mmCIF file of C-alpha atoms in Angstrom:
data_model
loop_
_atom_site.group_PDB
_atom_site.id
_atom_site.type_symbol
_atom_site.label_atom_id
_atom_site.label_comp_id
_atom_site.label_asym_id
_atom_site.label_seq_id
_atom_site.Cartn_x
_atom_site.Cartn_y
_atom_site.Cartn_z
ATOM 1 C CA MET F 1 -196.615 23.999 150.987
ATOM 2 C CA LEU F 2 -197.589 20.947 152.986
ATOM 3 C CA LYS F 3 -198.885 21.568 156.481
ATOM 4 C CA VAL F 4 -196.809 19.524 158.912
ATOM 5 C CA GLY F 5 -196.918 18.784 162.618
ATOM 6 C CA VAL F 6 -194.233 17.185 164.775
ATOM 7 C CA ILE F 7 -195.000 14.580 167.437
ATOM 8 C CA GLY F 8 -192.244 14.578 170.059
ATOM 9 C CA ALA F 9 -190.089 17.543 171.066
ATOM 10 C CA GLY F 10 -187.037 15.846 172.533
ATOM 11 C CA HIS F 11 -183.467 16.339 171.306
ATOM 12 C CA LEU F 12 -184.124 15.185 167.731
ATOM 13 C CA GLY F 13 -187.670 16.532 167.685
ATOM 14 C CA LYS F 14 -186.373 20.061 168.280
ATOM 15 C CA ILE F 15 -183.995 19.667 165.341
ATOM 16 C CA HIS F 16 -186.899 18.596 163.128
ATOM 17 C CA LEU F 17 -188.960 21.554 164.317
ATOM 18 C CA LYS F 18 -186.191 24.001 163.466
ATOM 19 C CA LEU F 19 -185.596 22.559 160.004
ATOM 20 C CA LEU F 20 -189.277 22.251 159.098
ATOM 21 C CA ASN F 21 -189.759 25.852 160.173
ATOM 22 C CA GLN F 22 -187.009 26.861 157.730
ATOM 23 C CA SER F 23 -188.175 24.636 154.876
ATOM 24 C CA GLU F 24 -189.800 26.129 151.784
ATOM 25 C CA LYS F 25 -191.737 22.902 151.196
ATOM 26 C CA TYR F 26 -193.534 22.741 154.533
ATOM 27 C CA GLU F 27 -195.632 25.013 156.687
ATOM 28 C CA LEU F 28 -194.927 24.119 160.302
ATOM 29 C CA VAL F 29 -198.297 24.192 162.059
ATOM 30 C CA GLY F 30 -197.002 23.138 165.472
ATOM 31 C CA PHE F 31 -196.119 20.186 167.636
ATOM 32 C CA PHE F 32 -197.321 17.892 170.382
ATOM 33 C CA ASP F 33 -195.290 16.409 173.228
ATOM 34 C CA SER F 34 -196.766 14.032 175.793
ATOM 35 C CA PHE F 35 -194.815 15.842 178.517
ATOM 36 C CA GLU F 36 -196.768 19.084 178.825
ATOM 37 C CA GLU F 37 -194.033 20.804 180.814
ATOM 38 C CA ASN F 38 -191.504 20.159 178.048
ATOM 39 C CA GLY F 39 -194.004 21.184 175.381
ATOM 40 C CA LYS F 40 -194.700 24.548 176.982
ATOM 41 C CA LYS F 41 -190.984 25.094 177.546
ATOM 42 C CA VAL F 42 -190.199 24.500 173.857
ATOM 43 C CA GLU F 43 -193.102 26.751 172.832
ATOM 44 C CA ALA F 44 -191.864 29.565 175.079
ATOM 45 C CA GLU F 45 -188.242 29.215 173.953
ATOM 46 C CA PHE F 46 -188.710 28.826 170.191
ATOM 47 C CA GLY F 47 -192.207 30.106 169.449
ATOM 48 C CA TYR F 48 -193.588 26.945 167.833
ATOM 49 C CA LYS F 49 -197.257 26.350 168.610
ATOM 50 C CA TYR F 50 -197.797 23.652 171.232
ATOM 51 C CA PHE F 51 -200.978 21.611 170.798
ATOM 52 C CA GLN F 52 -202.640 20.198 173.891
ATOM 53 C CA SER F 53 -203.570 16.928 172.170
ATOM 54 C CA MET F 54 -202.181 14.715 169.413
ATOM 55 C CA ASP F 55 -205.597 14.499 167.748
ATOM 56 C CA GLU F 56 -205.939 18.267 167.557
ATOM 57 C CA LEU F 57 -202.525 18.589 165.886
ATOM 58 C CA MET F 58 -203.117 15.757 163.408
ATOM 59 C CA ASP F 59 -206.471 17.234 162.394
ATOM 60 C CA ALA F 60 -204.696 20.471 161.459
ATOM 61 C CA VAL F 61 -201.971 19.056 159.182
ATOM 62 C CA ASP F 62 -201.325 17.107 155.975
ATOM 63 C CA VAL F 63 -198.168 15.375 157.207
ATOM 64 C CA VAL F 64 -197.233 13.968 160.610
ATOM 65 C CA ASP F 65 -193.554 13.853 161.605
ATOM 66 C CA ILE F 66 -193.091 11.204 164.317
ATOM 67 C CA VAL F 67 -190.010 11.821 166.491
ATOM 68 C CA THR F 68 -191.041 9.980 169.644
ATOM 69 C CA PRO F 69 -189.315 7.065 171.433
ATOM 70 C CA THR F 70 -189.376 3.880 169.346
ATOM 71 C CA LEU F 71 -191.874 2.149 171.653
ATOM 72 C CA SER F 72 -194.576 4.639 170.638
ATOM 73 C CA HIS F 73 -193.829 4.812 166.882
ATOM 74 C CA TYR F 74 -196.470 2.242 166.014
ATOM 75 C CA ASP F 75 -199.324 3.720 168.037
ATOM 76 C CA VAL F 76 -198.682 7.249 166.758
ATOM 77 C CA ALA F 77 -198.337 6.078 163.143
ATOM 78 C CA VAL F 78 -201.571 4.071 163.353
ATOM 79 C CA LYS F 79 -203.399 7.165 164.585
ATOM 80 C CA ALA F 80 -201.978 9.160 161.661
ATOM 81 C CA ILE F 81 -203.119 6.448 159.234
ATOM 82 C CA GLU F 82 -206.597 6.389 160.746
ATOM 83 C CA LYS F 83 -206.818 10.130 160.120
ATOM 84 C CA GLY F 84 -205.581 9.730 156.539
ATOM 85 C CA LYS F 85 -202.296 11.562 157.076
ATOM 86 C CA HIS F 86 -198.975 10.921 155.356
ATOM 87 C CA PHE F 87 -196.274 10.305 157.941
ATOM 88 C CA PHE F 88 -192.526 10.408 158.432
ATOM 89 C CA VAL F 89 -191.235 8.186 161.248
ATOM 90 C CA GLU F 90 -187.768 8.162 162.757
ATOM 91 C CA LYS F 91 -185.667 4.993 162.807
ATOM 92 C CA PRO F 92 -186.048 2.258 163.885
ATOM 93 C CA ILE F 93 -189.414 2.087 162.158
ATOM 94 C CA THR F 94 -191.087 0.275 165.081
ATOM 95 C CA ASN F 95 -190.261 -1.861 168.077
ATOM 96 C CA THR F 96 -191.225 -5.190 166.481
ATOM 97 C CA LEU F 97 -191.454 -6.735 163.018
ATOM 98 C CA GLU F 98 -195.151 -7.406 163.541
ATOM 99 C CA GLU F 99 -195.730 -3.685 164.082
ATOM 100 C CA ALA F 100 -193.680 -2.786 160.999
ATOM 101 C CA ASN F 101 -195.614 -5.220 158.804
ATOM 102 C CA SER F 102 -198.877 -3.872 160.163
ATOM 103 C CA LEU F 103 -197.916 -0.274 159.303
ATOM 104 C CA ILE F 104 -197.043 -1.322 155.758
ATOM 105 C CA GLU F 105 -200.404 -3.059 155.330
ATOM 106 C CA LEU F 106 -202.437 -0.246 156.882
ATOM 107 C CA SER F 107 -200.737 2.596 154.997
ATOM 108 C CA ASN F 108 -200.980 0.748 151.665
ATOM 109 C CA ALA F 109 -204.691 0.120 152.252
ATOM 110 C CA LYS F 110 -205.233 3.863 152.735
ATOM 111 C CA GLY F 111 -202.947 4.864 149.843
ATOM 112 C CA LEU F 112 -200.781 6.966 152.132
ATOM 113 C CA LYS F 113 -197.128 7.934 151.724
ATOM 114 C CA ALA F 114 -194.693 7.120 154.535
ATOM 115 C CA GLN F 115 -190.933 7.428 154.959
ATOM 116 C CA VAL F 116 -188.461 6.159 157.578
ATOM 117 C CA GLY F 117 -185.713 8.419 158.923
ATOM 118 C CA HIS F 118 -182.586 6.520 157.884
ATOM 119 C CA VAL F 119 -180.666 9.736 157.432
ATOM 120 C CA GLU F 120 -177.343 8.287 156.217
ATOM 121 C CA ARG F 121 -178.967 7.626 152.842
ATOM 122 C CA PHE F 122 -178.862 11.415 152.418
ATOM 123 C CA ASN F 123 -175.293 11.861 153.658
ATOM 124 C CA PRO F 124 -173.429 13.640 150.830
ATOM 125 C CA ALA F 125 -170.401 11.344 151.192
ATOM 126 C CA PHE F 126 -172.656 8.355 150.496
ATOM 127 C CA THR F 127 -174.623 9.970 147.663
ATOM 128 C CA SER F 128 -171.361 11.007 145.959
ATOM 129 C CA ALA F 129 -170.146 7.386 146.135
ATOM 130 C CA LEU F 130 -173.387 5.809 144.872
ATOM 131 C CA PRO F 131 -172.654 6.151 141.113
ATOM 132 C CA HIS F 132 -169.415 4.201 141.649
ATOM 133 C CA ILE F 133 -170.923 1.311 143.637
ATOM 134 C CA GLY F 134 -171.589 -1.756 141.513
ATOM 135 C CA GLU F 135 -171.615 -5.234 143.026
ATOM 136 C CA PRO F 136 -169.829 -5.159 146.399
ATOM 137 C CA LEU F 137 -167.900 -8.298 147.335
ATOM 138 C CA PHE F 138 -166.822 -7.232 150.831
ATOM 139 C CA ILE F 139 -167.982 -4.365 153.045
ATOM 140 C CA GLU F 140 -166.519 -3.278 156.350
ATOM 141 C CA THR F 141 -168.070 -0.612 158.583
ATOM 142 C CA HIS F 142 -167.065 1.044 161.845
ATOM 143 C CA ARG F 143 -169.560 3.254 163.666
ATOM 144 C CA LEU F 144 -168.067 4.364 166.967
ATOM 145 C CA ALA F 145 -169.547 6.942 169.320
ATOM 146 C CA GLU F 146 -168.385 8.586 172.502
ATOM 147 C CA PHE F 147 -170.478 7.638 175.509
ATOM 148 C CA ASN F 148 -173.777 9.484 175.832
ATOM 149 C CA PRO F 149 -176.422 8.404 178.384
ATOM 150 C CA ARG F 150 -179.136 9.229 175.838
ATOM 151 C CA GLY F 151 -180.074 6.066 173.950
ATOM 152 C CA THR F 152 -178.542 3.525 176.304
ATOM 153 C CA ASP F 153 -181.993 2.107 177.035
ATOM 154 C CA VAL F 154 -181.838 0.241 173.691
ATOM 155 C CA PRO F 155 -179.175 -2.126 172.282
ATOM 156 C CA VAL F 156 -176.417 -0.404 170.325
ATOM 157 C CA VAL F 157 -177.544 -2.433 167.288
ATOM 158 C CA LEU F 158 -180.866 -0.565 167.206
ATOM 159 C CA ASP F 159 -179.339 2.737 168.283
ATOM 160 C CA LEU F 160 -176.339 2.950 165.918
ATOM 161 C CA MET F 161 -175.652 -0.156 163.827
ATOM 162 C CA ILE F 162 -179.053 0.025 162.138
ATOM 163 C CA HIS F 163 -177.819 3.073 160.172
ATOM 164 C CA ASP F 164 -175.170 0.941 158.469
ATOM 165 C CA LEU F 165 -177.525 -2.005 158.028
ATOM 166 C CA ASP F 166 -179.950 0.160 156.053
ATOM 167 C CA VAL F 167 -177.166 1.515 153.826
ATOM 168 C CA ILE F 168 -175.802 -1.994 153.233
ATOM 169 C CA LEU F 169 -179.211 -3.402 152.318
ATOM 170 C CA SER F 170 -179.693 -0.541 149.858
ATOM 171 C CA ILE F 171 -176.535 -1.426 147.891
ATOM 172 C CA VAL F 172 -176.311 -5.222 148.185
ATOM 173 C CA LYS F 173 -179.048 -6.612 145.969
ATOM 174 C CA SER F 174 -179.232 -10.103 147.409
ATOM 175 C CA GLU F 175 -180.928 -12.161 150.079
ATOM 176 C CA ILE F 176 -179.054 -12.818 153.331
ATOM 177 C CA LYS F 177 -177.573 -16.293 153.710
ATOM 178 C CA SER F 178 -176.339 -16.179 157.312
ATOM 179 C CA ILE F 179 -175.693 -13.875 160.274
ATOM 180 C CA HIS F 180 -173.231 -14.302 163.151
ATOM 181 C CA SER F 181 -172.824 -11.711 165.885
ATOM 182 C CA SER F 182 -171.322 -10.953 169.265
ATOM 183 C CA GLY F 183 -171.762 -8.185 171.799
ATOM 184 C CA VAL F 184 -170.594 -6.861 175.144
ATOM 185 C CA SER F 185 -172.586 -4.980 177.781
ATOM 186 C CA VAL F 186 -170.284 -2.528 179.542
ATOM 187 C CA ILE F 187 -172.469 -0.011 181.339
ATOM 188 C CA SER F 188 -176.024 -0.769 180.303
ATOM 189 C CA ASP F 189 -178.242 -3.855 180.433
ATOM 190 C CA THR F 190 -177.977 -4.290 176.668
ATOM 191 C CA PRO F 191 -174.887 -4.578 174.398
ATOM 192 C CA ASP F 192 -172.854 -1.376 174.121
ATOM 193 C CA ILE F 193 -170.375 -2.893 171.669
ATOM 194 C CA SER F 194 -171.398 -5.248 168.895
ATOM 195 C CA ASN F 195 -169.988 -6.920 165.811
ATOM 196 C CA ALA F 196 -171.843 -8.809 163.109
ATOM 197 C CA ARG F 197 -170.780 -10.834 160.085
ATOM 198 C CA ILE F 198 -173.389 -11.050 157.359
ATOM 199 C CA GLU F 199 -173.101 -13.342 154.346
ATOM 200 C CA PHE F 200 -175.321 -12.775 151.314
ATOM 201 C CA GLU F 201 -176.489 -15.342 148.781
ATOM 202 C CA ASN F 202 -174.535 -13.581 145.997
ATOM 203 C CA GLY F 203 -171.253 -14.080 147.902
ATOM 204 C CA CYS F 204 -170.908 -10.614 149.403
ATOM 205 C CA VAL F 205 -169.597 -10.636 152.981
ATOM 206 C CA VAL F 206 -170.144 -7.773 155.416
ATOM 207 C CA ASN F 207 -168.411 -7.068 158.715
ATOM 208 C CA VAL F 208 -170.186 -4.450 160.841
ATOM 209 C CA SER F 209 -168.749 -3.068 164.083
ATOM 210 C CA THR F 210 -170.472 -0.625 166.413
ATOM 211 C CA SER F 211 -169.626 0.874 169.802
ATOM 212 C CA ARG F 212 -170.996 3.624 172.007
ATOM 213 C CA MET F 213 -168.039 3.345 174.388
ATOM 214 C CA SER F 214 -165.350 4.801 172.129
ATOM 215 C CA MET F 215 -162.844 7.553 172.903
ATOM 216 C CA LYS F 216 -163.673 9.219 169.589
ATOM 217 C CA ASN F 217 -166.463 9.310 167.033
ATOM 218 C CA MET F 218 -166.086 7.413 163.777
ATOM 219 C CA ARG F 219 -168.511 6.551 160.961
ATOM 220 C CA LYS F 220 -166.663 4.840 158.126
ATOM 221 C CA MET F 221 -167.531 2.311 155.455
ATOM 222 C CA ARG F 222 -165.163 0.541 153.082
ATOM 223 C CA ILE F 223 -166.540 -1.203 150.011
ATOM 224 C CA PHE F 224 -164.522 -3.645 147.931
ATOM 225 C CA GLN F 225 -165.693 -4.718 144.491
ATOM 226 C CA ARG F 226 -164.015 -5.981 141.355
ATOM 227 C CA ASP F 227 -161.304 -3.497 140.323
ATOM 228 C CA ALA F 228 -162.443 -0.855 142.828
ATOM 229 C CA TYR F 229 -162.160 0.157 146.473
ATOM 230 C CA ILE F 230 -164.529 2.808 147.839
ATOM 231 C CA SER F 231 -164.002 4.552 151.169
ATOM 232 C CA ILE F 232 -166.854 6.584 152.677
ATOM 233 C CA ASP F 233 -166.431 8.754 155.765
ATOM 234 C CA PHE F 234 -169.944 9.651 156.882
ATOM 235 C CA LEU F 235 -168.662 11.838 159.709
ATOM 236 C CA GLU F 236 -166.031 13.881 157.858
ATOM 237 C CA LYS F 237 -168.084 13.869 154.630
ATOM 238 C CA LYS F 238 -165.284 12.486 152.478
ATOM 239 C CA THR F 239 -165.247 9.881 149.721
ATOM 240 C CA GLU F 240 -162.238 8.254 148.082
ATOM 241 C CA ILE F 241 -162.292 5.790 145.216
ATOM 242 C CA ILE F 242 -159.391 3.678 144.020
ATOM 243 C CA LYS F 243 -159.930 1.961 140.681
ATOM 244 C CA MET F 244 -157.820 -0.371 138.567
ATOM 245 C CA HIS F 245 -158.093 -0.395 134.795
ATOM 246 C CA GLN F 246 -156.023 -1.548 131.854
ATOM 247 C CA ALA F 247 -152.828 0.485 131.672
ATOM 248 C CA PRO F 248 -152.317 2.568 128.520
ATOM 249 C CA GLU F 249 -149.384 1.764 126.260
ATOM 250 C CA ASN F 250 -147.714 5.053 127.132
ATOM 251 C CA PRO F 251 -148.703 6.020 130.674
ATOM 252 C CA SER F 252 -147.609 9.330 132.182
ATOM 253 C CA GLU F 253 -144.496 9.395 134.321
ATOM 254 C CA TYR F 254 -146.681 9.885 137.415
ATOM 255 C CA ALA F 255 -148.977 6.936 136.704
ATOM 256 C CA MET F 256 -149.080 4.065 139.189
ATOM 257 C CA ILE F 257 -148.701 0.840 137.198
ATOM 258 C CA TRP F 258 -149.080 -2.667 138.585
ATOM 259 C CA GLN F 259 -147.993 -5.733 136.649
ATOM 260 C CA ASN F 260 -148.585 -9.380 137.542
ATOM 261 C CA ASP F 261 -146.463 -12.384 136.684
ATOM 262 C CA LYS F 262 -148.494 -12.947 133.514
ATOM 263 C CA GLY F 263 -147.574 -9.539 132.174
ATOM 264 C CA ASP F 264 -150.994 -7.949 132.671
ATOM 265 C CA ARG F 265 -150.565 -4.239 133.353
ATOM 266 C CA LYS F 266 -153.103 -2.259 135.395
ATOM 267 C CA GLU F 267 -153.124 1.431 136.236
ATOM 268 C CA ILE F 268 -154.224 2.463 139.712
ATOM 269 C CA ALA F 269 -156.330 5.629 139.660
ATOM 270 C CA PHE F 270 -157.438 7.727 142.625
ATOM 271 C CA GLU F 271 -160.680 9.682 142.535
ATOM 272 C CA HIS F 272 -162.224 12.072 145.036
ATOM 273 C CA PRO F 273 -165.837 12.745 144.010
ATOM 274 C CA GLU F 274 -167.165 16.171 144.884
ATOM 275 C CA VAL F 275 -169.063 16.079 148.177
ATOM 276 C CA LEU F 276 -171.494 18.978 148.347
ATOM 277 C CA PRO F 277 -172.388 20.285 151.815
ATOM 278 C CA ASN F 278 -175.957 19.697 152.920
ATOM 279 C CA ASN F 279 -178.214 19.131 155.894
ATOM 280 C CA ALA F 280 -179.139 15.468 155.571
ATOM 281 C CA ILE F 281 -182.142 15.702 157.924
ATOM 282 C CA LEU F 282 -183.617 18.609 155.954
ATOM 283 C CA ASP F 283 -182.943 16.749 152.706
ATOM 284 C CA GLU F 284 -184.753 13.611 153.863
ATOM 285 C CA LEU F 285 -187.750 15.623 155.056
ATOM 286 C CA GLU F 286 -187.943 17.610 151.820
ATOM 287 C CA ALA F 287 -187.481 14.457 149.713
ATOM 288 C CA PHE F 288 -190.583 13.148 151.479
ATOM 289 C CA ALA F 289 -192.462 16.335 150.569
ATOM 290 C CA ASP F 290 -191.459 15.862 146.921
ATOM 291 C CA SER F 291 -192.705 12.273 147.038
ATOM 292 C CA ILE F 292 -196.088 13.422 148.291
ATOM 293 C CA VAL F 293 -196.572 16.437 146.026
ATOM 294 C CA ASN F 294 -195.201 14.849 142.830
ATOM 295 C CA ASP F 295 -196.230 11.243 143.592
ATOM 296 C CA LEU F 296 -192.615 10.057 143.425
ATOM 297 C CA PRO F 297 -191.172 6.840 144.903
ATOM 298 C CA ILE F 298 -190.226 7.088 148.572
ATOM 299 C CA LYS F 299 -186.454 7.289 149.113
ATOM 300 C CA VAL F 300 -186.557 5.184 152.314
ATOM 301 C CA SER F 301 -189.808 3.238 152.374
ATOM 302 C CA LEU F 302 -191.545 1.446 155.222
ATOM 303 C CA GLU F 303 -190.350 -1.786 153.603
ATOM 304 C CA ASP F 304 -186.759 -0.504 153.798
ATOM 305 C CA GLY F 305 -187.242 0.353 157.465
ATOM 306 C CA ARG F 306 -188.775 -3.065 158.118
ATOM 307 C CA ASN F 307 -185.903 -4.862 156.380
ATOM 308 C CA ALA F 308 -183.249 -2.991 158.393
ATOM 309 C CA LEU F 309 -185.131 -3.742 161.619
ATOM 310 C CA LYS F 310 -185.405 -7.429 160.662
ATOM 311 C CA VAL F 311 -181.634 -7.774 160.249
ATOM 312 C CA ALA F 312 -180.969 -5.801 163.448
ATOM 313 C CA LEU F 313 -183.272 -8.060 165.457
ATOM 314 C CA GLU F 314 -181.661 -11.181 163.955
ATOM 315 C CA ILE F 315 -178.241 -9.871 165.016
ATOM 316 C CA ILE F 316 -179.520 -9.294 168.561
ATOM 317 C CA ASN F 317 -181.257 -12.686 168.624
ATOM 318 C CA TYR F 318 -178.098 -14.539 167.512
ATOM 319 C CA PHE F 319 -176.076 -12.826 170.229
ATOM 320 C CA GLU F 320 -178.660 -13.569 172.923
ATOM 321 C CA LYS F 321 -178.878 -17.240 171.939
ATOM 322 C CA SER F 322 -175.081 -17.542 171.996
ATOM 323 C CA GLN F 323 -174.985 -15.997 175.463
ATOM 324 C CA GLN F 324 -177.644 -18.422 176.682
ATOM 325 C CA VAL F 325 -175.648 -21.400 175.384
ATOM 326 C CA ILE F 326 -172.549 -20.154 177.214
ATOM 327 C CA GLN F 327 -174.511 -19.656 180.437
ATOM 328 C CA ASN F 328 -175.978 -23.162 180.196
ATOM 329 C CA GLN F 329 -172.502 -24.637 179.655
ATOM 330 C CA ASN F 330 -171.170 -22.801 182.697
ATOM 331 C CA ILE F 331 -174.045 -24.089 184.818
ATOM 332 C CA GLU F 332 -173.349 -27.662 183.683
ATOM 333 C CA LYS F 333 -169.668 -27.293 184.645
ATOM 334 C CA GLU F 334 -170.628 -26.125 188.129
#
């Protein structure tokens, strides 16, 4: 069992602590939180050992689990690298691309394993759909969340949309050609609702919509490819696949047959792949343990985290530039 320590005992940090404590692949040594009052409170309530310093905790473990605010991801990860520790870091990987590139360089130089917490890669609805995904031509996503004050200090693109961006980049094997985006700030100083259109060099087009001002939660993705439509519900853990193939000469009386004006006959088939229940956070943490122990490829690498962050920042940058142009035009009119 790998000895692991958690840095950060906020909402998500406490979930990580609970799951690591249950895991058969890790031995939870303890945790550190920069807010001593919160650290002692968590220790008293759950019994996990609270370390008085980050250095002391890192010296006692093999793996560091970083669940702190994004602004501190880089500094904590660098300290873990300096101490020769493998590390898991929550998404977004870092606050800037420069920091992400630096982590990649530093960890590679030390030969350390690192994984980014893009948890939707481990969602059973997505993993059940993966064998059916070929070359997407059009993808549409909707990630809507009810208002929650937690997280409103960052743009909704980095808070929510980045989940979908990582999934999209994992299935569309092409360079990005162009990005257009828009956003609206409703209650915070950064966009709370955002939409982006991404065009890839291979012709795939993606439309991504995200909101944290919705009346209900929704996390859906629809993938269109030649002769197939794939619907993934990340929230309800459901997957539906509609495929078209050449109709048999003698179809059953219940078969759905479509015929075009040229006489081509296609049968429409519905599939519902089995979606096995799981805890995606536990799965991602244990997949990381397997990567370390068995020297396997990382499921969500630092490069993956960097690439998702790069697209997210480009979406934000496009929106900000568009807003500046509009403001300048309004000033000229006045």
